[in-house]
XYZ file of C-alpha atoms in Angstrom:
432
model
C -117.316 -0.115 90.387
C -119.017 0.356 87.011
C -117.183 -2.709 85.726
C -118.727 -5.047 88.292
C -120.681 -7.729 86.461
C -123.335 -8.631 89.011
C -125.074 -5.296 89.478
C -128.096 -3.749 87.734
C -128.001 -0.243 89.159
C -125.649 1.966 91.137
C -126.523 4.894 93.309
C -124.691 7.084 95.763
C -126.365 7.214 99.173
C -127.312 10.688 100.375
C -128.547 9.380 103.713
C -129.760 6.121 105.199
C -132.343 6.329 107.975
C -132.591 2.944 109.686
C -135.589 3.563 111.938
C -137.661 6.359 110.445
C -140.925 6.950 112.293
C -143.738 7.682 109.825
C -146.726 9.616 111.150
C -150.048 7.792 110.938
C -151.767 10.756 109.350
C -151.012 10.898 105.608
C -150.597 14.696 105.415
C -148.230 14.725 108.403
C -146.169 11.819 107.025
C -145.783 13.532 103.635
C -144.961 16.879 105.311
C -142.140 15.125 107.227
C -140.739 13.778 103.938
C -140.813 17.317 102.487
C -139.003 18.712 105.535
C -136.412 15.916 105.279
C -135.063 17.362 102.008
C -133.560 20.444 103.730
C -131.859 18.327 106.405
C -130.072 15.923 104.036
C -126.298 16.203 103.339
C -126.503 16.669 99.547
C -123.075 18.199 98.861
C -120.794 15.130 98.705
C -123.277 12.842 96.911
C -123.742 15.513 94.222
C -119.957 15.718 93.841
C -119.893 11.935 93.332
C -122.697 12.274 90.762
C -120.704 14.929 88.920
C -117.507 12.847 89.041
C -119.485 9.906 87.668
C -120.590 12.061 84.725
C -117.087 13.356 84.062
C -115.725 9.787 83.799
C -118.062 9.030 80.942
C -116.089 8.626 77.713
C -118.891 8.208 75.216
C -122.556 8.968 74.929
C -125.002 6.178 75.544
C -126.430 4.540 72.463
C -129.569 3.263 74.128
C -132.726 3.812 72.111
C -134.454 5.310 75.125
C -132.364 8.462 74.902
C -132.178 8.888 71.143
C -134.619 11.772 71.209
C -132.727 13.804 73.755
C -130.749 16.874 72.948
C -126.962 16.453 72.944
C -126.723 18.789 75.936
C -129.038 16.757 78.102
C -127.448 13.490 76.952
C -124.048 14.849 77.918
C -125.362 15.415 81.419
C -126.912 12.001 81.929
C -124.860 9.599 83.972
C -123.587 6.757 81.858
C -122.367 3.280 82.662
C -118.668 4.116 82.322
C -116.208 2.657 79.812
C -115.655 -1.030 79.089
C -118.978 -1.970 80.623
C -120.461 1.105 78.920
C -124.173 0.659 78.600
C -123.611 -2.844 79.763
C -123.099 -2.889 83.477
C -125.264 -4.629 85.950
C -125.957 -4.790 89.645
C -127.638 -6.813 92.299
C -129.200 -5.642 95.501
C -126.817 -4.547 98.196
C -125.572 -7.165 100.626
C -127.905 -6.014 103.352
C -130.942 -6.688 101.172
C -129.677 -10.165 100.353
C -129.394 -11.018 104.009
C -132.447 -9.367 105.503
C -134.966 -9.032 102.715
C -135.038 -12.104 100.495
C -138.426 -11.152 99.055
C -137.070 -8.068 97.295
C -133.835 -9.661 96.127
C -133.277 -9.169 92.414
C -132.608 -12.136 90.163
C -128.926 -11.564 90.443
C -129.034 -11.058 94.204
C -127.659 -13.448 96.745
C -124.977 -15.375 94.962
C -122.399 -12.700 94.587
C -120.390 -10.791 97.141
C -118.840 -8.656 94.481
C -120.615 -5.481 95.484
C -118.292 -3.179 97.478
C -119.455 -1.717 100.752
C -119.064 1.900 99.718
C -121.618 1.687 96.928
C -125.232 0.716 97.284
C -127.265 -0.784 94.508
C -130.998 -0.794 93.996
C -133.703 -3.057 92.660
C -134.042 -3.041 88.880
C -137.098 -0.914 88.235
C -138.187 -3.022 85.269
C -138.494 -6.126 87.448
C -141.866 -7.141 88.823
C -141.545 -7.464 92.576
C -143.494 -9.656 94.930
C -143.302 -7.334 97.934
C -146.435 -7.074 100.028
C -147.569 -3.769 98.576
C -144.731 -2.591 96.479
C -145.315 0.410 94.269
C -142.467 0.364 91.798
C -141.089 3.049 89.541
C -143.175 6.066 90.328
C -142.003 9.400 89.103
C -142.289 12.654 90.965
C -144.753 14.993 89.343
C -143.454 18.288 90.617
C -145.788 20.883 89.184
C -144.117 24.135 88.311
C -141.161 24.460 85.949
C -139.443 27.397 87.465
C -135.731 27.693 88.089
C -133.085 30.087 86.968
C -129.806 29.005 88.475
C -128.552 25.939 90.238
C -129.829 26.844 93.671
C -127.278 26.261 96.381
C -124.509 25.769 93.837
C -123.884 22.346 95.326
C -123.753 20.555 91.987
C -120.334 21.842 91.147
C -118.556 24.924 89.974
C -120.823 27.331 88.162
C -123.287 25.178 86.262
C -124.453 27.268 83.332
C -127.800 25.581 82.792
C -130.602 24.604 85.124
C -130.475 20.909 85.954
C -133.486 18.739 85.193
C -134.477 16.090 87.704
C -137.033 13.476 88.666
C -137.720 11.517 91.837
C -138.294 7.760 91.707
C -139.838 6.125 94.753
C -139.627 2.386 95.511
C -141.826 1.499 98.487
C -142.405 -1.814 100.254
C -144.440 -2.478 103.383
C -148.097 -2.252 104.340
C -147.976 0.225 107.210
C -147.626 3.426 105.194
C -150.543 5.835 104.925
C -149.348 7.104 101.524
C -148.570 5.631 98.101
C -145.240 5.748 96.277
C -146.758 8.259 93.880
C -147.668 10.652 96.684
C -144.279 10.279 98.379
C -142.411 10.903 95.103
C -144.615 13.891 94.242
C -144.227 15.680 97.591
C -140.558 14.800 98.065
C -139.909 15.930 94.484
C -141.661 19.228 95.096
C -139.404 19.896 98.095
C -136.281 18.962 96.078
C -137.351 21.385 93.366
C -137.896 24.153 95.896
C -134.573 23.468 97.604
C -132.381 23.412 94.486
C -134.500 25.397 92.013
C -134.099 22.516 89.567
C -136.565 21.831 86.782
C -138.828 18.765 86.960
C -138.601 16.558 83.882
C -139.772 12.945 83.799
C -137.863 11.878 80.650
C -134.947 14.204 79.824
C -133.625 14.382 83.357
C -130.028 14.999 84.408
C -130.394 13.897 88.040
C -132.533 11.011 89.261
C -133.181 11.209 92.994
C -134.159 7.876 94.553
C -136.432 7.556 97.543
C -136.391 3.929 98.738
C -138.796 3.138 101.571
C -138.894 -0.330 103.104
C -141.112 -0.500 106.192
C -139.324 1.884 108.630
C -136.127 2.205 106.626
C -135.635 5.162 104.297
C -132.706 5.494 101.892
C -132.275 8.608 99.778
C -129.834 8.319 96.904
C -128.780 9.727 93.538
C -128.650 7.339 90.578
C -125.293 6.763 88.892
C -126.770 4.562 86.153
C -129.534 5.687 83.835
C -131.501 2.459 83.803
C -131.186 -1.169 84.759
C -128.088 -2.286 82.865
C -128.534 -6.046 82.894
C -128.850 -6.492 79.111
C -125.192 -5.948 78.339
C -124.632 -8.803 75.898
C -128.139 -9.487 74.615
C -129.682 -7.862 71.534
C -132.193 -10.565 70.522
C -134.600 -11.437 73.326
C -136.802 -14.498 73.767
C -139.809 -15.074 76.052
C -137.626 -16.006 79.048
C -134.257 -14.333 78.430
C -132.120 -14.477 81.561
C -130.500 -11.346 82.974
C -126.760 -11.205 82.260
C -126.230 -10.362 85.942
C -127.869 -13.578 87.082
C -126.039 -15.558 84.380
C -122.749 -14.133 85.726
C -123.645 -15.091 89.291
C -124.533 -18.651 88.264
C -121.244 -19.068 86.399
C -119.264 -17.612 89.283
C -120.927 -20.028 91.678
C -119.381 -23.009 89.872
C -115.875 -21.456 89.908
C -114.746 -22.071 86.286
C -111.053 -22.862 85.837
C -108.983 -22.332 82.652
C -109.569 -25.099 80.058
C -112.879 -26.158 81.640
C -115.561 -27.221 79.172
C -118.827 -25.526 80.129
C -122.142 -26.618 78.620
C -125.557 -24.943 78.673
C -127.876 -27.625 77.293
C -130.999 -25.397 77.368
C -129.447 -22.083 76.376
C -132.473 -20.204 74.996
C -131.136 -16.880 73.701
C -127.649 -17.703 74.991
C -127.381 -15.365 77.999
C -125.324 -17.837 80.092
C -122.781 -19.043 77.461
C -122.335 -15.517 76.055
C -121.662 -14.141 79.541
C -119.310 -17.084 80.136
C -117.392 -16.566 76.887
C -117.040 -12.834 77.630
C -115.918 -13.234 81.263
C -114.163 -16.646 81.185
C -112.478 -16.684 77.758
C -110.002 -19.398 78.819
C -112.829 -21.915 79.116
C -114.609 -23.508 76.174
C -118.370 -22.947 76.071
C -120.918 -25.126 74.262
C -124.557 -24.066 74.052
C -127.567 -25.837 72.664
C -131.338 -25.853 72.584
C -134.060 -27.979 71.005
C -135.819 -24.905 69.575
C -134.463 -23.749 66.180
C -135.748 -20.237 66.920
C -133.827 -20.082 70.216
C -130.648 -21.303 68.493
C -131.078 -18.608 65.848
C -131.533 -15.886 68.484
C -128.458 -17.108 70.381
C -126.423 -17.093 67.149
C -127.541 -13.510 66.484
C -126.500 -12.523 70.013
C -123.067 -14.100 69.454
C -122.720 -12.125 66.193
C -123.604 -8.915 68.065
C -120.938 -9.678 70.664
C -118.352 -10.280 67.932
C -119.257 -6.968 66.287
C -118.943 -5.188 69.625
C -115.494 -6.742 70.177
C -114.419 -5.655 66.697
C -115.522 -2.071 67.256
C -113.571 -1.936 70.540
C -110.273 -2.906 68.988
C -110.430 -3.852 65.329
C -106.716 -4.687 65.129
C -106.908 -7.651 67.533
C -110.544 -8.728 67.198
C -110.738 -12.427 67.982
C -113.622 -14.855 67.978
C -115.292 -16.099 71.147
C -114.696 -19.620 72.574
C -118.315 -20.604 72.073
C -120.259 -22.954 69.782
C -124.019 -23.298 69.507
C -125.867 -26.419 68.369
C -129.477 -27.527 68.029
C -129.941 -30.726 70.034
C -132.175 -32.770 72.305
C -131.427 -32.215 76.002
C -132.149 -35.878 76.784
C -129.866 -37.163 74.035
C -126.813 -34.895 73.922
C -124.177 -35.511 71.193
C -121.388 -35.266 73.786
C -118.966 -37.919 74.950
C -119.580 -39.486 78.377
C -117.584 -37.752 81.138
C -116.260 -35.071 78.777
C -117.770 -31.963 80.388
C -116.528 -30.110 83.477
C -119.491 -27.825 84.193
C -123.165 -27.674 83.251
C -124.893 -24.313 83.798
C -128.460 -23.809 82.655
C -131.779 -22.097 83.268
C -134.304 -24.941 83.375
C -137.866 -24.428 82.086
C -140.109 -23.184 84.919
C -143.186 -24.663 83.252
C -144.876 -21.267 82.937
C -143.990 -19.496 79.678
C -142.175 -22.505 78.239
C -143.263 -26.116 78.749
C -145.536 -27.047 81.643
C -145.265 -28.197 85.246
C -146.653 -31.561 84.174
C -143.967 -32.066 81.514
C -141.263 -31.095 84.031
C -141.960 -34.296 86.037
C -140.577 -36.322 83.147
C -138.132 -33.745 81.792
C -136.199 -32.935 85.000
C -135.096 -36.507 85.903
C -134.158 -37.204 82.264
C -132.128 -33.937 82.131
C -130.300 -34.690 85.377
C -129.442 -38.201 84.166
C -128.063 -36.930 80.853
C -126.157 -34.096 82.560
C -124.708 -36.696 84.933
C -123.629 -38.828 81.967
C -121.705 -36.037 80.203
C -120.135 -34.618 83.413
C -116.767 -35.820 84.692
C -117.280 -38.169 87.691
C -115.822 -36.797 90.922
C -115.051 -33.270 89.685
C -118.017 -32.285 87.494
C -120.498 -29.728 88.780
C -123.776 -28.230 87.706
C -125.497 -24.932 88.492
C -129.200 -25.075 87.701
C -131.874 -22.390 88.029
C -135.549 -23.309 88.429
C -138.722 -22.064 90.025
C -140.310 -25.525 89.985
C -138.571 -26.446 93.247
C -140.869 -29.310 94.239
C -140.349 -31.109 90.935
C -136.595 -30.473 91.058
C -136.280 -31.887 94.590
C -138.106 -35.058 93.528
C -135.980 -35.429 90.391
C -132.791 -34.914 92.398
C -133.783 -37.606 94.881
C -134.098 -40.042 91.952
C -130.545 -39.329 90.756
C -128.921 -39.031 94.185
C -126.323 -41.630 93.194
C -124.767 -39.267 90.605
C -125.583 -35.738 91.918
C -125.129 -34.245 95.401
C -126.614 -30.854 96.256
C -123.869 -28.584 97.628
C -125.597 -25.205 97.879
C -128.919 -23.447 97.242
C -129.230 -19.706 96.536
C -132.682 -18.095 96.502
C -133.293 -15.532 93.786
C -136.139 -13.394 92.457
C -136.732 -13.833 88.736
C -139.352 -11.383 87.492
C -141.281 -11.639 90.747
C -140.991 -15.437 90.898
C -139.279 -17.007 93.912
C -136.711 -19.273 92.242
C -133.647 -21.218 93.335
C -130.143 -21.731 91.982
C -128.778 -25.170 92.887
C -125.086 -26.026 92.920
C -124.701 -29.768 92.384
C -121.522 -31.825 92.568
C -120.962 -34.987 90.523
C -120.288 -38.113 92.559
C -117.580 -40.589 91.539
C -120.151 -43.148 90.471
C -120.330 -43.998 86.790
C -123.480 -42.929 85.000
C -125.286 -45.448 82.880
C -124.569 -45.205 79.173
C -127.626 -44.135 77.202
C -126.284 -45.440 73.890
C -122.901 -45.986 72.228
C -122.620 -42.540 70.649
C -118.888 -42.724 69.917
């Protein structure tokens, strides 16, 4: 499960309460949450948490945990081997279907997530829920605790476990805030297990997810959102590797396909493609020299990581990066199988006004380089109105096959799967 490429976070579900009736009075509602702790079936989930820790082969190298003691680092759940600190997850399938507002960037386009494991929203992501309080830590007051309470965390733990509670809440009918829920629920957890509250050097992260009348209690199996697996140099709009994976998977790459990202930015899509589809050839480009430099640095980091894994058979990656003009690509007409790119939203990069000229020109040039009849494109944008207008202007060369709605940093965006028609695209100039 840790090797799945489309997930940001994993957690084991302690209990899922589909129709939980919250009291209208704040004190009563919080008291019910406290009482819930004693009724939950903690034993098996804690065994899963312990198994997850025992599978860890190496300590995490993330900067966030550099200051921790070796003992506490040993305890923290890691992202497993291979994926290591690099795994990623989307929302669970239920969220994708019923709650499009809270869907993470990588949500919706991937059915890779198995039923037995739930995943949760990346806590670093801004959400556009009605009144979502994200990432609130339990502030359990006292620091008492001598032994591991009920002994449910495994056979004879020698040291007292440290924990924190993180509450994600969405909905406007609750009389309490996420902070209050996490604080009171955390206090009850501490009393029940005699664990020690610690907001930073924690061993166990208990998750309290409240969405309207649905309550899910879980235990985290990943330390933090793990969507940055292949990226070390970030730009202003770096795409999550999880979403990049989903976009690539949507266009179903076949061996020997030539895949182009004409607006690659820091290279999240082509790097993910080269790592996961090594039998395709990936070409990336951008008009910004700084973006090209960042992407090149990210490719170098990936090469170094591959070398450290197995120095005896370290190979290069099937990926080239070029600085170019998106409207005048140095590629032969009809030579590309797939175009996958994150188009400028017109917020941090470019502008909505410029998009009205840029989008039609991009779609025309992408149509020129793509193979008629079999070529396809997967394009991400939040400027949906402009994209729809641009697409209507190039309807003779592109047909929209599918639309997947995604949340990118709180923005309601869309991923469009386009298929190339058999019609010849007009030649811009005799390049060859």
